[in-house]
mmCIF file of C-alpha atoms and ligand atoms in Angstrom:
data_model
loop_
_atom_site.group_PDB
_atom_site.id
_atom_site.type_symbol
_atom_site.label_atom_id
_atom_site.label_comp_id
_atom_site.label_asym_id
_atom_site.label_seq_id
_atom_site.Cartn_x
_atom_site.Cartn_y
_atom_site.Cartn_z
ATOM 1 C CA UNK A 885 5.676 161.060 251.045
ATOM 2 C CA UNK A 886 5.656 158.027 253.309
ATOM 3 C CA UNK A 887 6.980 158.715 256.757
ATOM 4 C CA UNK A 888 9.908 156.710 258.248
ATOM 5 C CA UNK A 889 8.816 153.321 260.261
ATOM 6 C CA UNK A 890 8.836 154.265 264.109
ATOM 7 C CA UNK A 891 7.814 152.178 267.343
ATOM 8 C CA UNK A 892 3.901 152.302 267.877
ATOM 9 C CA UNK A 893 3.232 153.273 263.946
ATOM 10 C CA UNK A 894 0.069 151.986 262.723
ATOM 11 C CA UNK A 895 -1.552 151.499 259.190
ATOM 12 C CA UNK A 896 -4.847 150.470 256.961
ATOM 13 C CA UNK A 897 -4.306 148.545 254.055
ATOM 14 C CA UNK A 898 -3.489 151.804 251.640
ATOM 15 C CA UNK A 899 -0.911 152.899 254.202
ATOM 16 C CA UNK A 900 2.579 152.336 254.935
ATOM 17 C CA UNK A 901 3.620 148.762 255.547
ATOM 18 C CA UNK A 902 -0.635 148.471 255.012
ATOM 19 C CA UNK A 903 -0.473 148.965 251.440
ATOM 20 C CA UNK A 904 2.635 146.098 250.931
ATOM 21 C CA UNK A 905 -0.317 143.652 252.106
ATOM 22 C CA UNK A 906 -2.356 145.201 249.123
ATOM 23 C CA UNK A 907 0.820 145.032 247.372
ATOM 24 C CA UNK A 908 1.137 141.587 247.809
ATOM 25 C CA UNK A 909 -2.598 140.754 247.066
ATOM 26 C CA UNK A 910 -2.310 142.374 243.839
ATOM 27 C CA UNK A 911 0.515 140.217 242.430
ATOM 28 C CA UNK A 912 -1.452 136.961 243.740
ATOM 29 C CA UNK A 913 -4.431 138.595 241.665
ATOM 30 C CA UNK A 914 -1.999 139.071 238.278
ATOM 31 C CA UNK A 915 -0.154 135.643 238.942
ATOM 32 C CA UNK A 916 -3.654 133.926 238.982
ATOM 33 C CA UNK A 917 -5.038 135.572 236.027
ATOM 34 C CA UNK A 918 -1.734 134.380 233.869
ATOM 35 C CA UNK A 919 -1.746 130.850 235.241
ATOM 36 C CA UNK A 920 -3.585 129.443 237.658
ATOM 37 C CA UNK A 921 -2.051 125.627 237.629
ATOM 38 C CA UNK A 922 0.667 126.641 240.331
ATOM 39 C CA UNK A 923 -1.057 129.209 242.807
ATOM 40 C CA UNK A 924 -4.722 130.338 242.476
ATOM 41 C CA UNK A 925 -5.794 132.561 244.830
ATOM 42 C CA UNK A 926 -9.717 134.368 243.538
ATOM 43 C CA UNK A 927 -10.265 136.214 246.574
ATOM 44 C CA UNK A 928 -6.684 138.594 245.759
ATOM 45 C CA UNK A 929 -9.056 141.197 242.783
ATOM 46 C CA UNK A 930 -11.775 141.358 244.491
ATOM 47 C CA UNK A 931 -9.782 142.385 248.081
ATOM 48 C CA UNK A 932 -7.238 144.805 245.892
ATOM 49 C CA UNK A 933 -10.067 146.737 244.272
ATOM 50 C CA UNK A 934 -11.986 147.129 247.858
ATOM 51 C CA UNK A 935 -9.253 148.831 249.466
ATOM 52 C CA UNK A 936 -9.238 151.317 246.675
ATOM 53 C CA UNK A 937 -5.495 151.950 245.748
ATOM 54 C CA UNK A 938 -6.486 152.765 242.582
ATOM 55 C CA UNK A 939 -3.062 151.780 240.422
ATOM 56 C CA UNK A 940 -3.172 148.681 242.043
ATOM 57 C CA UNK A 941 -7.122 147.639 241.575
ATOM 58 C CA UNK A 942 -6.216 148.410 237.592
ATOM 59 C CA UNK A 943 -3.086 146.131 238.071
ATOM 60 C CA UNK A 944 -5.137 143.419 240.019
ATOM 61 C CA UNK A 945 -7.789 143.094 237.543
ATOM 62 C CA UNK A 946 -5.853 143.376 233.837
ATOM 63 C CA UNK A 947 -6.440 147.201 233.592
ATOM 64 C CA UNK A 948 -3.449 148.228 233.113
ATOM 65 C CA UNK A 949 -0.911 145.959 232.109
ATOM 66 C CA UNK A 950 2.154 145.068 234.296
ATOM 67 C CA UNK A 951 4.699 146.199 231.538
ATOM 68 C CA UNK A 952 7.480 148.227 232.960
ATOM 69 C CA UNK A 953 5.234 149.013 236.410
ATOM 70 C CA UNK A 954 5.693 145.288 238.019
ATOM 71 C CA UNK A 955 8.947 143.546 237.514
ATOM 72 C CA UNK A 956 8.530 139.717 236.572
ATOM 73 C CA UNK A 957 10.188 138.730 239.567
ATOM 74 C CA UNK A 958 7.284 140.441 241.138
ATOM 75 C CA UNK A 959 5.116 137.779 239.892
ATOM 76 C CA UNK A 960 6.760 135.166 239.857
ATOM 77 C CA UNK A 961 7.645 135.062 243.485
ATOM 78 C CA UNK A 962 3.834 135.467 244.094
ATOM 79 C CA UNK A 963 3.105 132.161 242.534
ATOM 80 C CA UNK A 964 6.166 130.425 243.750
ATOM 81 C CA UNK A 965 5.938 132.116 247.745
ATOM 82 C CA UNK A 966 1.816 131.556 247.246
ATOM 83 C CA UNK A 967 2.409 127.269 246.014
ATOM 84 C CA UNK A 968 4.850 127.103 249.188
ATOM 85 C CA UNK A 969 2.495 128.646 252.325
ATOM 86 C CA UNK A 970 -0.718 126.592 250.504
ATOM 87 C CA UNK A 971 1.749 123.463 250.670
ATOM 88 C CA UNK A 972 2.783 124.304 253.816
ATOM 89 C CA UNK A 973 -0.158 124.110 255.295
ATOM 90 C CA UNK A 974 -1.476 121.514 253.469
ATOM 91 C CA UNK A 975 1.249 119.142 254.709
ATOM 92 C CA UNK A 976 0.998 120.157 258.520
ATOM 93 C CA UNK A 977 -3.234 119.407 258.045
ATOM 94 C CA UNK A 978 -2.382 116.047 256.603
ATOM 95 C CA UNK A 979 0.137 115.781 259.649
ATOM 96 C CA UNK A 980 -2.588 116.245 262.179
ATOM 97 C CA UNK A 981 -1.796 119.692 263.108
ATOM 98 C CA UNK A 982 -5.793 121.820 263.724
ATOM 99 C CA UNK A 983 -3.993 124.881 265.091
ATOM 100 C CA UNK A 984 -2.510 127.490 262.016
ATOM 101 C CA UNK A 985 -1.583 130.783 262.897
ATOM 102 C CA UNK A 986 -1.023 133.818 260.010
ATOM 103 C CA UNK A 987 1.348 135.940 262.123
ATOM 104 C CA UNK A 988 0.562 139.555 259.467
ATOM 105 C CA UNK A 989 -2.313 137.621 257.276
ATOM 106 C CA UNK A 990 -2.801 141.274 255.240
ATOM 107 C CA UNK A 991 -5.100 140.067 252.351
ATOM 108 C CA UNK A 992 -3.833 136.404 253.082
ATOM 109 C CA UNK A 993 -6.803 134.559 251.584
ATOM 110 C CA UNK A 994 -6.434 130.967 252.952
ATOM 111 C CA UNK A 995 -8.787 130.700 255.820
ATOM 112 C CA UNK A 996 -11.246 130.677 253.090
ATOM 113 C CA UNK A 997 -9.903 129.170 250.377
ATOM 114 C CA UNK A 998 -8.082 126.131 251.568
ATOM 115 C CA UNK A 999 -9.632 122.911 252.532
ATOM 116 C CA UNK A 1000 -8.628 122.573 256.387
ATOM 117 C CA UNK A 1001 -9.963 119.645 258.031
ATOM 118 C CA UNK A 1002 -12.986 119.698 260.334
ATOM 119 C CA UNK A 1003 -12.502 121.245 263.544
ATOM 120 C CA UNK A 1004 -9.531 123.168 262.271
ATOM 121 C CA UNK A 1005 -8.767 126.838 263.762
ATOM 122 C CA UNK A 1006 -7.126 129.607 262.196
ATOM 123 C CA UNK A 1007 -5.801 132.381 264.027
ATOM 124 C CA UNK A 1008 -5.016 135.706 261.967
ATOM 125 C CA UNK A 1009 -2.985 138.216 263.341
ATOM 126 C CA UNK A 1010 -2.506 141.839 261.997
ATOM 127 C CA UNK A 1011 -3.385 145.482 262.775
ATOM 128 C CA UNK A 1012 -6.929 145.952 263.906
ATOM 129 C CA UNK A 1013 -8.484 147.633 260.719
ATOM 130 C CA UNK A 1014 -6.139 144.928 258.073
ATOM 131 C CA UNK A 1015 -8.273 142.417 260.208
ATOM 132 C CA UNK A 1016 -11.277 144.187 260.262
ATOM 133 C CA UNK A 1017 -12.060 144.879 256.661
ATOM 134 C CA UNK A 1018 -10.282 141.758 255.216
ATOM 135 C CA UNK A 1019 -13.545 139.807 256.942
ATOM 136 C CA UNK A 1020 -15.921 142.575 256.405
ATOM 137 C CA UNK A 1021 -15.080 142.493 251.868
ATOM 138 C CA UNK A 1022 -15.027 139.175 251.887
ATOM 139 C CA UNK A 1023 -18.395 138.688 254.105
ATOM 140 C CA UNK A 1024 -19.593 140.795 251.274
ATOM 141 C CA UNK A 1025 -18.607 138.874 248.989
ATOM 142 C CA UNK A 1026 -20.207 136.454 250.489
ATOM 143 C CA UNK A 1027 -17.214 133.874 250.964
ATOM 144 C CA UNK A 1028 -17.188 131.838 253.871
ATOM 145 C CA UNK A 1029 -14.269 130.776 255.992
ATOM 146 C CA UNK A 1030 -13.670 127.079 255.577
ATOM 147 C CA UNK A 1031 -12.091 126.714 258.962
ATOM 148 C CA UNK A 1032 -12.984 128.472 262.530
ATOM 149 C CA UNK A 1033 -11.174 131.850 261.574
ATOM 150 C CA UNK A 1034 -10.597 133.369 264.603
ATOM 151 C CA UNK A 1035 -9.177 137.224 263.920
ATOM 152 C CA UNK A 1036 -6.615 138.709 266.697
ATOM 153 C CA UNK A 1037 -6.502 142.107 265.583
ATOM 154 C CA UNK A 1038 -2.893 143.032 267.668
ATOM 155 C CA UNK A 1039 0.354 145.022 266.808
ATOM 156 C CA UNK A 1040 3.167 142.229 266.511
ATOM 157 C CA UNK A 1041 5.422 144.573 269.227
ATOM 158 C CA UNK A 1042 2.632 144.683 271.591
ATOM 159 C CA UNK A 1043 1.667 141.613 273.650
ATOM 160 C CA UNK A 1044 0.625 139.245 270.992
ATOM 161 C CA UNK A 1045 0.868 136.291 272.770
ATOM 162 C CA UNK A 1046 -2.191 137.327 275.183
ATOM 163 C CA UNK A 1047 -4.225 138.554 272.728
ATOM 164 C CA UNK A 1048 -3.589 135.071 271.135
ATOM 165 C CA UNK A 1049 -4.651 133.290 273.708
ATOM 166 C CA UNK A 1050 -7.664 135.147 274.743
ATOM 167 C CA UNK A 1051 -8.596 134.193 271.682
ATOM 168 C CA UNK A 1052 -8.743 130.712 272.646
ATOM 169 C CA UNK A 1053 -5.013 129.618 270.756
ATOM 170 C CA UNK A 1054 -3.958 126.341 273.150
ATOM 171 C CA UNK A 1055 0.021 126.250 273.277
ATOM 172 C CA UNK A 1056 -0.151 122.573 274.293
ATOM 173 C CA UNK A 1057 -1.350 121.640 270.708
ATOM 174 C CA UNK A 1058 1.093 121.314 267.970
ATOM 175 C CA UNK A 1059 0.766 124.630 265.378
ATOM 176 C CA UNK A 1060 1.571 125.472 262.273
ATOM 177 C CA UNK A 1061 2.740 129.098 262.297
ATOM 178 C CA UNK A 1062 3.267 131.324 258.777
ATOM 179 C CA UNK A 1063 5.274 135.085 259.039
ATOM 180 C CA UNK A 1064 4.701 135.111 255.074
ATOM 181 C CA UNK A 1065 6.475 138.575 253.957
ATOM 182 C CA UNK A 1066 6.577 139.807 257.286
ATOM 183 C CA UNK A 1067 10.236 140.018 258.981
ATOM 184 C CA UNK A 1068 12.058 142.350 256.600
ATOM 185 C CA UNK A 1069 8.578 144.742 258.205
ATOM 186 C CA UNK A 1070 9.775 143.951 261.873
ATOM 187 C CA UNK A 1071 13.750 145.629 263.124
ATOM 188 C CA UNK A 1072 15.988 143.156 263.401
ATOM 189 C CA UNK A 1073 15.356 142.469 267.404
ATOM 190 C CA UNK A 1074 11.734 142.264 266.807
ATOM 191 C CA UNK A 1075 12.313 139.763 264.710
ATOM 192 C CA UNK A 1076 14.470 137.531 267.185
ATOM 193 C CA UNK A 1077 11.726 138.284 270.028
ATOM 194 C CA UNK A 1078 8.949 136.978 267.366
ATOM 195 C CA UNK A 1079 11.094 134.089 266.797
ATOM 196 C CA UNK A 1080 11.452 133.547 270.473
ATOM 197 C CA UNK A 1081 8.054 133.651 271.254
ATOM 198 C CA UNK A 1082 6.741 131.501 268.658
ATOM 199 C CA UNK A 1083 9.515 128.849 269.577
ATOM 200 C CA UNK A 1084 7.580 129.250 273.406
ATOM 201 C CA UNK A 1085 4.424 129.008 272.329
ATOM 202 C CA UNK A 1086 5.137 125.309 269.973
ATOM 203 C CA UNK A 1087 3.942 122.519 271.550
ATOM 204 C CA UNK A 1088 6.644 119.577 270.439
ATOM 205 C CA UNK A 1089 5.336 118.931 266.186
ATOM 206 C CA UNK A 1090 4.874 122.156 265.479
ATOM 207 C CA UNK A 1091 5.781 123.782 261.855
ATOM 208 C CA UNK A 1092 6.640 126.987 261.044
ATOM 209 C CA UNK A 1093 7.147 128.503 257.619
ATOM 210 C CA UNK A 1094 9.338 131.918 256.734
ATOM 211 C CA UNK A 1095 11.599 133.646 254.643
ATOM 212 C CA UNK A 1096 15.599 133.752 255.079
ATOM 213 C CA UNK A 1097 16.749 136.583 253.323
ATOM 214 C CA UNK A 1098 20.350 136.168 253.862
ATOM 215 C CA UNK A 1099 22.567 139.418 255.195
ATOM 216 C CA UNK A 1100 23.901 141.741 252.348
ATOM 217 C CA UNK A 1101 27.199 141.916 250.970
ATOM 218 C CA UNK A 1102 28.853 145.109 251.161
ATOM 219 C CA UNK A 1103 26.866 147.262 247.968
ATOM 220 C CA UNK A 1104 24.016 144.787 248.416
ATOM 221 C CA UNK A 1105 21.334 147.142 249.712
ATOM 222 C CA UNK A 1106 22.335 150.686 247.714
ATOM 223 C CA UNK A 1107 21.578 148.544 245.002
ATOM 224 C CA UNK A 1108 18.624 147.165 246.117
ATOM 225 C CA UNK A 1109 17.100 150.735 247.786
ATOM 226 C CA UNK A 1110 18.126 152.502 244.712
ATOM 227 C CA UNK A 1111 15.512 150.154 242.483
ATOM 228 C CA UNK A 1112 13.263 150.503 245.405
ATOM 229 C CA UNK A 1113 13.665 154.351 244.861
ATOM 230 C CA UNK A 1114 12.787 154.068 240.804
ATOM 231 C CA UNK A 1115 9.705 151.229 241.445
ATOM 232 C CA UNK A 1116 8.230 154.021 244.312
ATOM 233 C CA UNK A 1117 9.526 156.872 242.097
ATOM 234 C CA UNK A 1118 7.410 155.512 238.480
ATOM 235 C CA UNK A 1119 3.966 154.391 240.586
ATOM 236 C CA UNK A 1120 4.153 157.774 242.581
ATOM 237 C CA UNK A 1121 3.855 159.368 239.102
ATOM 238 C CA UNK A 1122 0.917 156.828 238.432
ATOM 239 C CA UNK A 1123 -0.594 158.375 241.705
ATOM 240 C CA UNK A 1124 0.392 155.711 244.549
ATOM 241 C CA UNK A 1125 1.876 157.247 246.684
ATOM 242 C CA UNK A 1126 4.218 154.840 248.261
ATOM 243 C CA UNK A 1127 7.912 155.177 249.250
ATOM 244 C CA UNK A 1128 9.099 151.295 249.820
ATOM 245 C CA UNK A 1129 12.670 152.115 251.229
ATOM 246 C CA UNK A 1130 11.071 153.230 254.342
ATOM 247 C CA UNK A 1131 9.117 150.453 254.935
ATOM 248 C CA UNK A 1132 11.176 147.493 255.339
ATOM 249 C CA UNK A 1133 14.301 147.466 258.029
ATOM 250 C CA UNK A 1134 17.745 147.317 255.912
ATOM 251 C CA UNK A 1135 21.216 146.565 257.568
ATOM 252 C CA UNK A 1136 22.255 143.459 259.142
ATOM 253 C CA UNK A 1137 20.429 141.214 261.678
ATOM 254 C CA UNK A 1138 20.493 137.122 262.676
ATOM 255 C CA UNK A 1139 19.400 135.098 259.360
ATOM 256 C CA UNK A 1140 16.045 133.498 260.827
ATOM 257 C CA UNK A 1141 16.885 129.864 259.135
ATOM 258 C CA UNK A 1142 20.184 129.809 261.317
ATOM 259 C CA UNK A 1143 18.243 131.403 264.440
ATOM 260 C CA UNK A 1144 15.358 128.743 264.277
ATOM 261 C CA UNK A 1145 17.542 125.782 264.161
ATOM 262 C CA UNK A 1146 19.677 127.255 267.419
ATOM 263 C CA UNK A 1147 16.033 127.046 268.867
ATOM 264 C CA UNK A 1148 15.528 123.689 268.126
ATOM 265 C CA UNK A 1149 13.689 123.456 264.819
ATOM 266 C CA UNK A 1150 14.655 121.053 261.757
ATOM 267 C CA UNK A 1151 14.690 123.482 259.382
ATOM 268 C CA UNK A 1152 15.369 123.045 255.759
ATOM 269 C CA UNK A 1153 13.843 125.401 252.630
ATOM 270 C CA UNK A 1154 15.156 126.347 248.758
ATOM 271 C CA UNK A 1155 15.665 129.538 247.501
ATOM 272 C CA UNK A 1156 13.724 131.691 245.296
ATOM 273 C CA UNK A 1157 15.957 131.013 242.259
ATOM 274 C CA UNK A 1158 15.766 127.293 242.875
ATOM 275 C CA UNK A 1159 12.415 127.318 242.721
ATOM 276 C CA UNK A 1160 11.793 129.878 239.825
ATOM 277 C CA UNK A 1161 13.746 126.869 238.309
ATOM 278 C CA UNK A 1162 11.991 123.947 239.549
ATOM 279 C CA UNK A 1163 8.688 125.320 238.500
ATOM 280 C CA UNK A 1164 9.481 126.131 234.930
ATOM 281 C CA UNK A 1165 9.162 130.346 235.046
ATOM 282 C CA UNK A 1166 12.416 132.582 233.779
ATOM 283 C CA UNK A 1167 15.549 132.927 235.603
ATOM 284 C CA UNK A 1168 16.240 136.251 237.293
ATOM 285 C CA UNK A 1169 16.839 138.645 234.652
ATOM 286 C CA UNK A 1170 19.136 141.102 237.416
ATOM 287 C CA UNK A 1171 19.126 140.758 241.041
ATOM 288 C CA UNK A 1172 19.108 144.533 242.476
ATOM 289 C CA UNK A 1173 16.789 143.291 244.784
ATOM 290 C CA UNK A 1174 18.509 140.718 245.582
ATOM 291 C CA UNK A 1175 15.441 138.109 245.670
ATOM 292 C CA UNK A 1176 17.536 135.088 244.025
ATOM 293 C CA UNK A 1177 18.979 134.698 247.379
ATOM 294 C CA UNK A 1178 16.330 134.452 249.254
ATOM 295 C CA UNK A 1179 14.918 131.085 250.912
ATOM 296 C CA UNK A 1180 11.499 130.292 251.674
ATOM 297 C CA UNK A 1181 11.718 127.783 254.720
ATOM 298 C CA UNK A 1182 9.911 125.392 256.592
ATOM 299 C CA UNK A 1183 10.632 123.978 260.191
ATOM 300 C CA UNK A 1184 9.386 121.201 262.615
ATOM 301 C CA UNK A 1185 10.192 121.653 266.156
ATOM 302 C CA UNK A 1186 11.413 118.147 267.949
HETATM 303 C C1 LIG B 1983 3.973 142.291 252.918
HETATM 304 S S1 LIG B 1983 2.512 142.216 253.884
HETATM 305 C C2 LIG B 1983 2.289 140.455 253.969
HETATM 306 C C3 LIG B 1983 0.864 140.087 254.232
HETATM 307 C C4 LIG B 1983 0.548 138.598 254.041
HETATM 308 N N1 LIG B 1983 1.293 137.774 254.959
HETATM 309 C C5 LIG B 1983 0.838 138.212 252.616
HETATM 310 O O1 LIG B 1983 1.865 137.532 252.389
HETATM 311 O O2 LIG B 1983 0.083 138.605 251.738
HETATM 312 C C6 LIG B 1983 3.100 142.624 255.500
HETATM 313 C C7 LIG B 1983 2.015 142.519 256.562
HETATM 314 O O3 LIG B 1983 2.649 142.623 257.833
HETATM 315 C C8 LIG B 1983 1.767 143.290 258.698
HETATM 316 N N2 LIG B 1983 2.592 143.791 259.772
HETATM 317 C C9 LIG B 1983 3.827 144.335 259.667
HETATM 318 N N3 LIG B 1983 4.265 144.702 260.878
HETATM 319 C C10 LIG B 1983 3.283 144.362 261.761
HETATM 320 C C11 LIG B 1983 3.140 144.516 263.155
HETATM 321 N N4 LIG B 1983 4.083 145.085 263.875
HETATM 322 N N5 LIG B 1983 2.007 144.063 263.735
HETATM 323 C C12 LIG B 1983 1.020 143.488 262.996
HETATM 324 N N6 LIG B 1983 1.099 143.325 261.655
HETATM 325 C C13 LIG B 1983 2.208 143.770 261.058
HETATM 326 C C14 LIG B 1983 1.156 144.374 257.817
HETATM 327 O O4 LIG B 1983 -0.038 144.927 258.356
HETATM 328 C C15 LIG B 1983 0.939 143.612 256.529
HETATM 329 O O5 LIG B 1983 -0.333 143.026 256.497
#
């Protein structure tokens, strides 16, 4: 059984909030093997099956077929959230911007997949041994970074910002900054603070892309930890052994679309049943976990 999230816990890629990066990985791996013409992402199998969950290597590579195990939603939103951070970056590159930071890059693949300008630096932050053997697989594999990747292996509560700098991050250059899948991970004032300090650290033309999961409605989240409960319940019995209520904070805290605009970002973004919509896959078939609602955005600071 997973433990309850407490201040100071830590993780490896099979382990608590760890494994959601693996998680995630694994439905970029299954989106890219069904179609590959609106997110591709090759390095997702190949990182699943080295960290060795073993129900979600056979997911990642076709084994064992989604079916009942992985809601469609589940990949869906991987090719939809995966097309919007590749864009995302793509447009601040073609803006000028040769600083990116992955605030909780897990198995995030793009510091080797995406074509970054010369001269371009990528900083990836996470827990010291998601870092450490996302760049020791792939070096195996024998992929190459195609920008200056420049790990920061740092917990997100600790003093991030230092360890960021040290590693040679200049806050008087524009940056674009990602926190893909990352603040329903953080409690809700960690959150603020990481808002906060990214807001600091943005020279004036810097971008930022998140998700706005908007507060829930009174029922909202029985509903949704309740089909949390049955997902963690059916791949415990296929030997993961994860518990996904724990991991993520519930309850209420400041939307981050609203909280980035008080800070003086342009924000704007579309929601994940717009763009199910807009890029031809199925409507939501239920919403327990209430993913229709929520908004993938993007913001420029003036
Ligand atoms: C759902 S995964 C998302 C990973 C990646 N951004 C992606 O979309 O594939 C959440 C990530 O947040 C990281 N994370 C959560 N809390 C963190 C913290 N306090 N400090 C550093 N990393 C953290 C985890 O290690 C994990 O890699």
């Amino acid at each position: 059984m997973t433990s309850s999230r407490h201040d100071g816990d830590t993780w490896d890629l099979a382990s608590s909030v760890g494994a959601t990066a693996t998680m995630a990985a694994a439905a970029r791996a299954i989106a890219t093997r069904e179609d590959s013409t609106l997110f591709s992402d090759r390095f997702a199998e190949p990182l699943v099956r080295a960290v060795g969950v073993d129900l979600l290597a056979k997911l990642a590579s076709g084994e064992t077929g989604s079916g009942t195990l992985v809601g469609r939603i589940w990949i869906d939103a991987a090719k939809i959230r995966g097309k919007f951070y590749d864009e995302f970056f793509l447009d601040a590159s073609a803006a000028g911007i040769a600083q990116a930071v992955l605030l909780a890059s897990g198995l995030d693949s793009r510091s080797y997949r995406l074509p970054w300008p010369d001269g371009t630096v990528v900083y990836e932050i996470d827990q010291e041994p998601v870092v450490e053997f996302k760049a020791r697989t792939l070096a195996g594999l024998g992929a190459e970074p195609t920008a200056d990747r420049r790990p920061v292996a740092v917990d997100l509560r600790d003093d991030w910002p230092a360890a960021l700098r040290a590693a040679g991050f200049d806050p008087a250059q524009p940056t674009a900054w990602s926190a893909e899948g990352l603040l329903g991970y953080l409690p809700p004032e960690a959150q603020d603070r990481l808002l906060d300090t990214i807001t600091e650290l943005s020279a004036p033309g810097s971008r930022v892309a998140t998700e706005n999961r908007p507060n829930p409605r009174p029922g909202d989240e029985d509903k949704t930890k309740e089909r949390l409960d049955r997902i963690s319940e059916q791949w415990r019995g296929e030997g993961f052994h994860t518990d996904m209520t724990r991991l993520r904070y519930f309850g209420e805290r400041n939307e981050a679309a609203p909280y980035l605009s008080g800070l003086g970002w342009t924000v704007r973004g579309s929601t994940v049943r717009e763009l199910l919509a807009a890029n031809g896959l199925p409507p939501l078939q239920d919403d327990d976990l209430r993913m229709g609602d929520l908004r993938y955005i993007r913001g420029v600071l003036a």
